[in-house]
Coordinates of C-alpha atoms and ligand atoms in Angstrom, one line a residue:
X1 CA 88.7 185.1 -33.1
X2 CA 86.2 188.0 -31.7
X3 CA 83.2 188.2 -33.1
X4 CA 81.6 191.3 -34.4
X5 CA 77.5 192.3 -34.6
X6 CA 76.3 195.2 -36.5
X7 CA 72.9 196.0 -37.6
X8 CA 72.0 198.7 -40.7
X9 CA 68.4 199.6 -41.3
X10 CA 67.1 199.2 -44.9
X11 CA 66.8 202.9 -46.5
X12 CA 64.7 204.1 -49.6
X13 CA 66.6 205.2 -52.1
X14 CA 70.1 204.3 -50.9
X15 CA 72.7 204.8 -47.5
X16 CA 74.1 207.9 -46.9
X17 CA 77.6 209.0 -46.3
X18 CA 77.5 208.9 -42.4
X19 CA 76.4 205.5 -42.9
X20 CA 79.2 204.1 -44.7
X21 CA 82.2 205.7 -43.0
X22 CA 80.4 205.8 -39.9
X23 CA 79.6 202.6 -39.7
X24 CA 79.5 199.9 -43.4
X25 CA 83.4 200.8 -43.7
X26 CA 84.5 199.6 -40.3
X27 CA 82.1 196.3 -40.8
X28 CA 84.3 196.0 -44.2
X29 CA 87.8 195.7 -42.8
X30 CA 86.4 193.9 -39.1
X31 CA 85.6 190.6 -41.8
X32 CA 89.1 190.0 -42.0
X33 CA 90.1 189.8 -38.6
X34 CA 86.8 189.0 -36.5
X35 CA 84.0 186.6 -36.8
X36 CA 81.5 188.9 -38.2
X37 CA 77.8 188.9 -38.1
X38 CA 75.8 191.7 -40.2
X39 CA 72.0 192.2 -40.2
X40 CA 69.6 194.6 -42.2
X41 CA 67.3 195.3 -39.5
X42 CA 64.0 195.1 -41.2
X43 CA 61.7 194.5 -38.0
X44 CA 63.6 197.8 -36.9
X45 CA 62.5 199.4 -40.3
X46 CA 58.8 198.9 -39.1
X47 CA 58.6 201.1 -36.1
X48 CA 57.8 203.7 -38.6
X49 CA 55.1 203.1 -41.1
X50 CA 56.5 201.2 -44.3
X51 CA 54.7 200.7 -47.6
X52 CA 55.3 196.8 -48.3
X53 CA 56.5 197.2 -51.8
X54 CA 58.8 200.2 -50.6
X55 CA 60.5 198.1 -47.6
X56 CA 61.3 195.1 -49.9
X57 CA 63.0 196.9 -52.6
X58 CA 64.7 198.8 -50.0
X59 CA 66.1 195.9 -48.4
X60 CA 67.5 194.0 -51.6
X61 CA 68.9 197.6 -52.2
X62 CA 70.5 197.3 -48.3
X63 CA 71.9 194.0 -49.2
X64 CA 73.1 194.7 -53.0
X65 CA 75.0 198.1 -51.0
X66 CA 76.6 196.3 -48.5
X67 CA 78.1 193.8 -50.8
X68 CA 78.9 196.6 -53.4
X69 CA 80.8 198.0 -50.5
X70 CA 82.6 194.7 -49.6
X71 CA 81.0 192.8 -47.7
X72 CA 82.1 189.0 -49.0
X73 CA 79.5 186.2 -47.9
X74 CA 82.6 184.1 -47.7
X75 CA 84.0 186.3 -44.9
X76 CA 81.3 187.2 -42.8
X77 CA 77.7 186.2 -42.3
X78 CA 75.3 188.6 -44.0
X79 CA 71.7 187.9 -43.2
X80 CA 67.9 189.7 -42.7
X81 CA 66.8 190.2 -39.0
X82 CA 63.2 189.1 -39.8
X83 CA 64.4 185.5 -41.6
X84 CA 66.0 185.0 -38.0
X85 CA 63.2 184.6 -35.7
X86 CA 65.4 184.0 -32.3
X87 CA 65.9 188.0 -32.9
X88 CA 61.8 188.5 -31.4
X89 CA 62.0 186.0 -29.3
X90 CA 65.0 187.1 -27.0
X91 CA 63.5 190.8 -27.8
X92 CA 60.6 189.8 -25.5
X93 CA 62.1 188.1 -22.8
X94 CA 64.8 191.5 -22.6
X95 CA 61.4 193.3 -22.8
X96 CA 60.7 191.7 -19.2
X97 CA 64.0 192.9 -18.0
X98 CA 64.0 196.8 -19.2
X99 CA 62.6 199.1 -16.7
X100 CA 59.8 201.9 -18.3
X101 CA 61.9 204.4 -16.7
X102 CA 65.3 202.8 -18.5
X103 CA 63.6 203.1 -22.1
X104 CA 61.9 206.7 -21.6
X105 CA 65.6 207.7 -21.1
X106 CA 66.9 207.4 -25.0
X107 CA 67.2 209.4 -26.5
X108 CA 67.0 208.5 -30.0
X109 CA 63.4 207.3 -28.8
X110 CA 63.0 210.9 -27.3
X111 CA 63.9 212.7 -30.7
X112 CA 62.3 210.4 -33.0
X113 CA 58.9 210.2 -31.2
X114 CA 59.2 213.7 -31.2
X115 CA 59.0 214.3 -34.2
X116 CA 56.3 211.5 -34.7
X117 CA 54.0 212.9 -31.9
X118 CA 52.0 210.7 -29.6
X119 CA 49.6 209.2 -32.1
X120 CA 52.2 208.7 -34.5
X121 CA 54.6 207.1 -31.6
X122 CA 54.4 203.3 -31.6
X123 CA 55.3 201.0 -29.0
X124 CA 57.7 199.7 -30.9
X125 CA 59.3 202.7 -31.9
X126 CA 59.7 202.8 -28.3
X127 CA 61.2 198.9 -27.3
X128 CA 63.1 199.6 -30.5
X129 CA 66.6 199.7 -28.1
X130 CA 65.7 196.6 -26.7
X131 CA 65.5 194.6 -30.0
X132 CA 69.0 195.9 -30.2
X133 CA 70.6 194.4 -27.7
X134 CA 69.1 191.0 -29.0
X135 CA 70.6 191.5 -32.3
X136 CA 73.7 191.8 -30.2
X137 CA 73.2 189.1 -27.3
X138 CA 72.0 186.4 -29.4
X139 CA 75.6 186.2 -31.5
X140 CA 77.6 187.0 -27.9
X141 CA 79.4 189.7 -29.8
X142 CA 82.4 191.0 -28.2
X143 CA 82.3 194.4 -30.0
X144 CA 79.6 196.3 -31.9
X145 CA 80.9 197.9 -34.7
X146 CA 79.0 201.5 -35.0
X147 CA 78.7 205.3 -35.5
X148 CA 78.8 207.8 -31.8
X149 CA 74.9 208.0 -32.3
X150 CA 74.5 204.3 -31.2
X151 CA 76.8 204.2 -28.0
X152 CA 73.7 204.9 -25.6
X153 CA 71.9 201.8 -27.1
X154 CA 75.1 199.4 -26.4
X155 CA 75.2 201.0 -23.1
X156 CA 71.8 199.4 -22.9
X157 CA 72.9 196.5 -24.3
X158 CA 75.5 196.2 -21.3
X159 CA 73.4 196.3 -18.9
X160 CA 70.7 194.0 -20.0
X161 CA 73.6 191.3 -20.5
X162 CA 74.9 192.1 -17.3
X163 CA 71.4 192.3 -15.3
X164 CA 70.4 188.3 -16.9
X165 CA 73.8 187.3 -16.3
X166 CA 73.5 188.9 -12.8
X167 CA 69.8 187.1 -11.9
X168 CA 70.2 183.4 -13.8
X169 CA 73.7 183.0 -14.2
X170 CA 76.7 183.6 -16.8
X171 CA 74.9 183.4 -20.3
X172 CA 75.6 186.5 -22.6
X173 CA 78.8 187.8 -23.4
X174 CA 79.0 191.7 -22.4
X175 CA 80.2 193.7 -25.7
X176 CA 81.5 196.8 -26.5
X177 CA 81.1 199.2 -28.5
X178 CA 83.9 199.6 -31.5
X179 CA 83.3 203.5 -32.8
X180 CA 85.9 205.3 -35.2
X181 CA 88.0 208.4 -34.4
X182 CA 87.8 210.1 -37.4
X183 CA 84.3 209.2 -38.8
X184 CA 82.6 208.5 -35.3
X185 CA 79.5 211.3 -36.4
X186 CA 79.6 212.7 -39.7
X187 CA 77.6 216.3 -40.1
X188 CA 75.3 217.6 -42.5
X189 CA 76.9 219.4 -45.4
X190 CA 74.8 222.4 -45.3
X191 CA 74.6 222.7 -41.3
X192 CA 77.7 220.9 -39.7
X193 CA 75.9 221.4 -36.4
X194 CA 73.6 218.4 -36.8
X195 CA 74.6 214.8 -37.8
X196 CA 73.8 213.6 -41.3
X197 CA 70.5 212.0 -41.5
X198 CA 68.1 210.3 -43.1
X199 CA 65.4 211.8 -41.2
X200 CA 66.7 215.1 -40.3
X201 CA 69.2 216.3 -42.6
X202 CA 68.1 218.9 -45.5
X203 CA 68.2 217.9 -49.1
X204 CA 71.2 219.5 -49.9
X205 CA 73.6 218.7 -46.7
X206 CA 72.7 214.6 -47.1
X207 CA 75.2 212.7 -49.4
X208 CA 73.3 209.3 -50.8
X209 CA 75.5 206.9 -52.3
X210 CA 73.5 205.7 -54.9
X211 CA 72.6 209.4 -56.2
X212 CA 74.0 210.6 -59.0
X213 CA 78.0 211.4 -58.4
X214 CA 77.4 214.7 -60.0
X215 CA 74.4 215.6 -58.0
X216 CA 77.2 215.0 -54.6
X217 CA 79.6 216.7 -56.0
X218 CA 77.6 219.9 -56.2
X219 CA 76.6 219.1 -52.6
X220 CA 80.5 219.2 -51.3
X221 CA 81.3 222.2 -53.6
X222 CA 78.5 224.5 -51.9
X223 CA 79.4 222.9 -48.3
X224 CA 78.6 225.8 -45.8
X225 CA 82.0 226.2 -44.2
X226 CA 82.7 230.0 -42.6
X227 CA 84.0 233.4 -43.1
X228 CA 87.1 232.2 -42.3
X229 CA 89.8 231.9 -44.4
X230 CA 92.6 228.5 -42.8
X231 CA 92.0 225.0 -43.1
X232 CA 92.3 224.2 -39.5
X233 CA 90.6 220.9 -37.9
X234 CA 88.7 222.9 -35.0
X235 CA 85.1 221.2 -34.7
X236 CA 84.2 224.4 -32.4
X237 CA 85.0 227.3 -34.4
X238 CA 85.1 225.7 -37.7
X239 CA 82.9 222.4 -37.9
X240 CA 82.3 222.6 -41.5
X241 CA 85.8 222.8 -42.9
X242 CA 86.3 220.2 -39.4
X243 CA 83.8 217.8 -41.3
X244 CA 85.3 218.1 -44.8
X245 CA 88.7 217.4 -43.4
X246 CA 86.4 214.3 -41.5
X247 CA 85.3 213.3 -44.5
X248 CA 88.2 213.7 -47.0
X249 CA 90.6 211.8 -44.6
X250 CA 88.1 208.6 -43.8
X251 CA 87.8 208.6 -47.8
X252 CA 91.7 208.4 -48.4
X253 CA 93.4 207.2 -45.2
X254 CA 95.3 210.2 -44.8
X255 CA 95.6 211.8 -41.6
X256 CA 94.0 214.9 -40.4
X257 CA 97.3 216.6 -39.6
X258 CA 99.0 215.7 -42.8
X259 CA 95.6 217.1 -44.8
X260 CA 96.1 220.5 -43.0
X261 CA 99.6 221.0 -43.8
X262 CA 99.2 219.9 -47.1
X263 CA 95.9 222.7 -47.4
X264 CA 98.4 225.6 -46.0
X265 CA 97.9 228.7 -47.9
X266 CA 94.7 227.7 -50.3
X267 CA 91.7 228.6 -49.3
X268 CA 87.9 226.6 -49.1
X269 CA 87.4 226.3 -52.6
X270 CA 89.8 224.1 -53.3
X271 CA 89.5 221.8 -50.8
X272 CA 85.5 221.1 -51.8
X273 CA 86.4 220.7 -54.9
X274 CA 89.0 218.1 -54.5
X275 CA 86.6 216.2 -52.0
X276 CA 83.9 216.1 -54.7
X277 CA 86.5 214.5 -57.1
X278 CA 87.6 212.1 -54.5
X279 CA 84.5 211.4 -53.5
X280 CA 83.4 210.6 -57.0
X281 CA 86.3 208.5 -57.6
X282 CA 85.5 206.3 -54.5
X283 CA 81.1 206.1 -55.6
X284 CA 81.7 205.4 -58.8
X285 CA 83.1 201.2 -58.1
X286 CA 80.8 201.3 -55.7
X287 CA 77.6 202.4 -57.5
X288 CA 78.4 199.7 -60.6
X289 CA 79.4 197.3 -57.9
X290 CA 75.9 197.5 -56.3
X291 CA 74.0 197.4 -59.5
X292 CA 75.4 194.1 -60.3
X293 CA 73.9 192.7 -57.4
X294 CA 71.0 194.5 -58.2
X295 CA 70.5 193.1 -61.2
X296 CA 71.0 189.3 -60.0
X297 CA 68.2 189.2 -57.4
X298 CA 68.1 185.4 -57.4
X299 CA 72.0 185.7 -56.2
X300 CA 71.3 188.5 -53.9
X301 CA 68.6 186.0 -52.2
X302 CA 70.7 183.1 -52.1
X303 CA 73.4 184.7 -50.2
X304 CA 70.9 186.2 -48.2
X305 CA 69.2 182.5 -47.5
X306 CA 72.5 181.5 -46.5
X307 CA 73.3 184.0 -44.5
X308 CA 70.4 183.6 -42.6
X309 CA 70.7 179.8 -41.8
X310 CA 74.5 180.7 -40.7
X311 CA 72.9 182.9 -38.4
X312 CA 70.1 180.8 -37.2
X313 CA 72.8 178.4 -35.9
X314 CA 74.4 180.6 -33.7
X315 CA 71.2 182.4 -32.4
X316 CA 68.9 179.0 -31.6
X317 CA 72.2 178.0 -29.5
X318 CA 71.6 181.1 -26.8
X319 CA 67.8 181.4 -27.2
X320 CA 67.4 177.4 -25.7
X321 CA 70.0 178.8 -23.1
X322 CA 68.2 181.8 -22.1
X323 CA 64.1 179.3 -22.3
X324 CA 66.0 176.8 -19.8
X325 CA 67.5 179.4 -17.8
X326 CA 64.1 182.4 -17.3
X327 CA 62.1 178.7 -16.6
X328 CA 60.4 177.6 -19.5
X329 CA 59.6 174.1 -19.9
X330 CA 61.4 172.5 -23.1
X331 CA 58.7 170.9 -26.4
X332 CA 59.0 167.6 -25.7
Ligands
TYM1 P1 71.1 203.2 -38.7 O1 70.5 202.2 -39.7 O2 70.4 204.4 -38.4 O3 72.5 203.5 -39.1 C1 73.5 202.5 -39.5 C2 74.9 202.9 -38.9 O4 75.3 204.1 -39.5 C3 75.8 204.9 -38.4 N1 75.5 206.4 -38.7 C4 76.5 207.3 -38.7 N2 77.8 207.3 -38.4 C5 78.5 208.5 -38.5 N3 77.9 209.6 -38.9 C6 76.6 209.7 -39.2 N4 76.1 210.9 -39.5 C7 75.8 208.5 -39.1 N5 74.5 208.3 -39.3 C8 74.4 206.9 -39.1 C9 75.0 204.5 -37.2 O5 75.7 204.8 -36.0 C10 74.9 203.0 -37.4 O6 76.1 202.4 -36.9 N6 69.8 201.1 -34.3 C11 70.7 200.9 -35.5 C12 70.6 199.6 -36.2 C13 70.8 198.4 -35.4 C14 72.0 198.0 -34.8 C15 71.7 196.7 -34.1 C16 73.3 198.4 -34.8 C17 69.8 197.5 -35.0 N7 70.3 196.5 -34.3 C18 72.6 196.0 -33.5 C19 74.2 197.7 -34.1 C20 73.9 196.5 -33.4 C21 70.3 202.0 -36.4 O7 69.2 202.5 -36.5 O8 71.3 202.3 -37.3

């Protein structure tokens, strides 16, 4: 079997749309056919200030959400980055093998620091890409299961694996990155110029999942589309109706194609409105779903626990390779 890594940071108040068929969907079927490894990134989290109390309930709300989406602990190995401390570790040493230059090129780092400013910037906002490709290495994942936004950082990822391979010898597997079609970047609602995001996104154009269905479904029926009146999948001219169509065929597995024949003749209205209803049909399983996990936290950290010692296995295996190989002398 391949193996699979993916990594989702812990959000307040819930994931968003983008997330889920971007990225929590694919990691959902890829259980039964890989060897999968998932990880809520909480040192990740960190490289933006994070009230204690806040990042804890948001990560047994990251956990509960994944395995309301269907994620099976039986299936794949669910764990938290931080109860996995091979994760720093092999950061560091990567750290020594990333040129300035080569991290002052990303640029997520370059948007988000940005909008942090200098002061605000930290320097681990800035190795953030570099922890990465640890999450990644560590398991020797064949394929990295993510939305378009992350393909510069498994670039990265490539060529750290290939420069230690390169300098002490075959040691990390050199993965790819496994990104949808259809749901590779999903757009804001209310400006399908921009992706959907937690940091970027207005009020009204970001779906959460845990929201209120009623409060989404407003959101997809005042979707800005354009003065247009065909349903037509065009991302240039029309990349609001484009992400609806996105959006309403990741949600029901029909095809793109099919959903513009079948839209011939009716105009936007319609289609928002059957999106909201679909959507609502999908969030509501999901929503109770999560709850229950929610409301059994002594579960929710025992498959956590587990997860983590699972993980833990596989990781200690390539950190001793990669001590013994940079020249560090074993604990006696
Ligand atoms: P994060 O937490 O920002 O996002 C989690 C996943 O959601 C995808 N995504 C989207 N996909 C489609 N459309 C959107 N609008 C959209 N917004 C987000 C992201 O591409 C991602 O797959 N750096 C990572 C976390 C990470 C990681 C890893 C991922 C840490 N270590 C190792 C893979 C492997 C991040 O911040 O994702």
């Amino acid at each position: 079997r391949l193996r699979v890594f993916s990594g989702i940071q812990p959000t307040a108040g819930s994931f968003h749309l983008g997330n889920y068929l971007g990225a929590v969907r694919q990691w959902v079927a890829l259980q039964e056919t890989h060897d999968a490894f998932y990880s809520i990134v909480d040192l990740h989290a960190i490289t933006i200030p994070q009230d204690p109390g806040a990042l804890r309930e948001a990560t047994r709300l990251a956990a509960a959400q994944l395995l309301g989406a269907g994620l099976d602990p039986a299936r794949c190995t669910l764990f938290l980055q931080s109860q996995v401390p091979e994760h720093a570790q092999l950061a560091w040493v990567l750290n020594c093998l990333t040129g300035f230059g080569e991290a002052a090129r990303m640029t997520q780092f370059k948007d988000k620091s940005a909008r942090q400013g200098t002061e605000g910037t930290t320097v681990g906002l800035f190795t953030y890409p570099v922890l990465q490709a640890a999450d990644i290495l560590l398991y020797q994942a064949n394929e990295v299961p993510v939305g378009e936004d992350q393909r510069q950082h498994i670039e990265l990822t490539r060529d750290l694996a290939e420069r230690f391979n390169g300098r002490f010898g075959d040691t990390f597997t050199v993965p790819g990155a496994h990104i949808l079609k259809d749901a590779a970047k999903i757009y804001d609602l209310q400006d399908p110029s921009v992706k959907m995001s937690k940091s970027a996104s207005s009020p009204r154009g970001i779906v959460w999942l845990m929201d209120e269905p009623k409060k989404s479904e407003k959101k997809f029926r005042s979707a800005v589309t354009d003065t247009g009146t065909v349903i037509r999948f065009d991302p240039e001219e029309k990349p609001g109706v484009s992400n609806l169509l996105s959006i309403y065929s990741a949600l029901t597995g029909i095809g793109v194609a099919e959903l513009e024949e079948k839209f011939t003749g009716q105009l936007y209205g319609p289609l928002k409105t059957e999106l909201a209803g679909i959507f609502a049909d999908w969030v509501a399983p999901f929503r109770s779903r999560t709850q229950e996990y929610l409301d059994d936290p002594a579960e929710l950290d025992r498959i956590l626990a587990l997860g983590a010692e699972k993980a833990r296995s596989v990781a200690a295996g390539t950190l001793a390779d990669v001590y013994e190989k940079t020249g560090f002398l074993p604990a006696a």
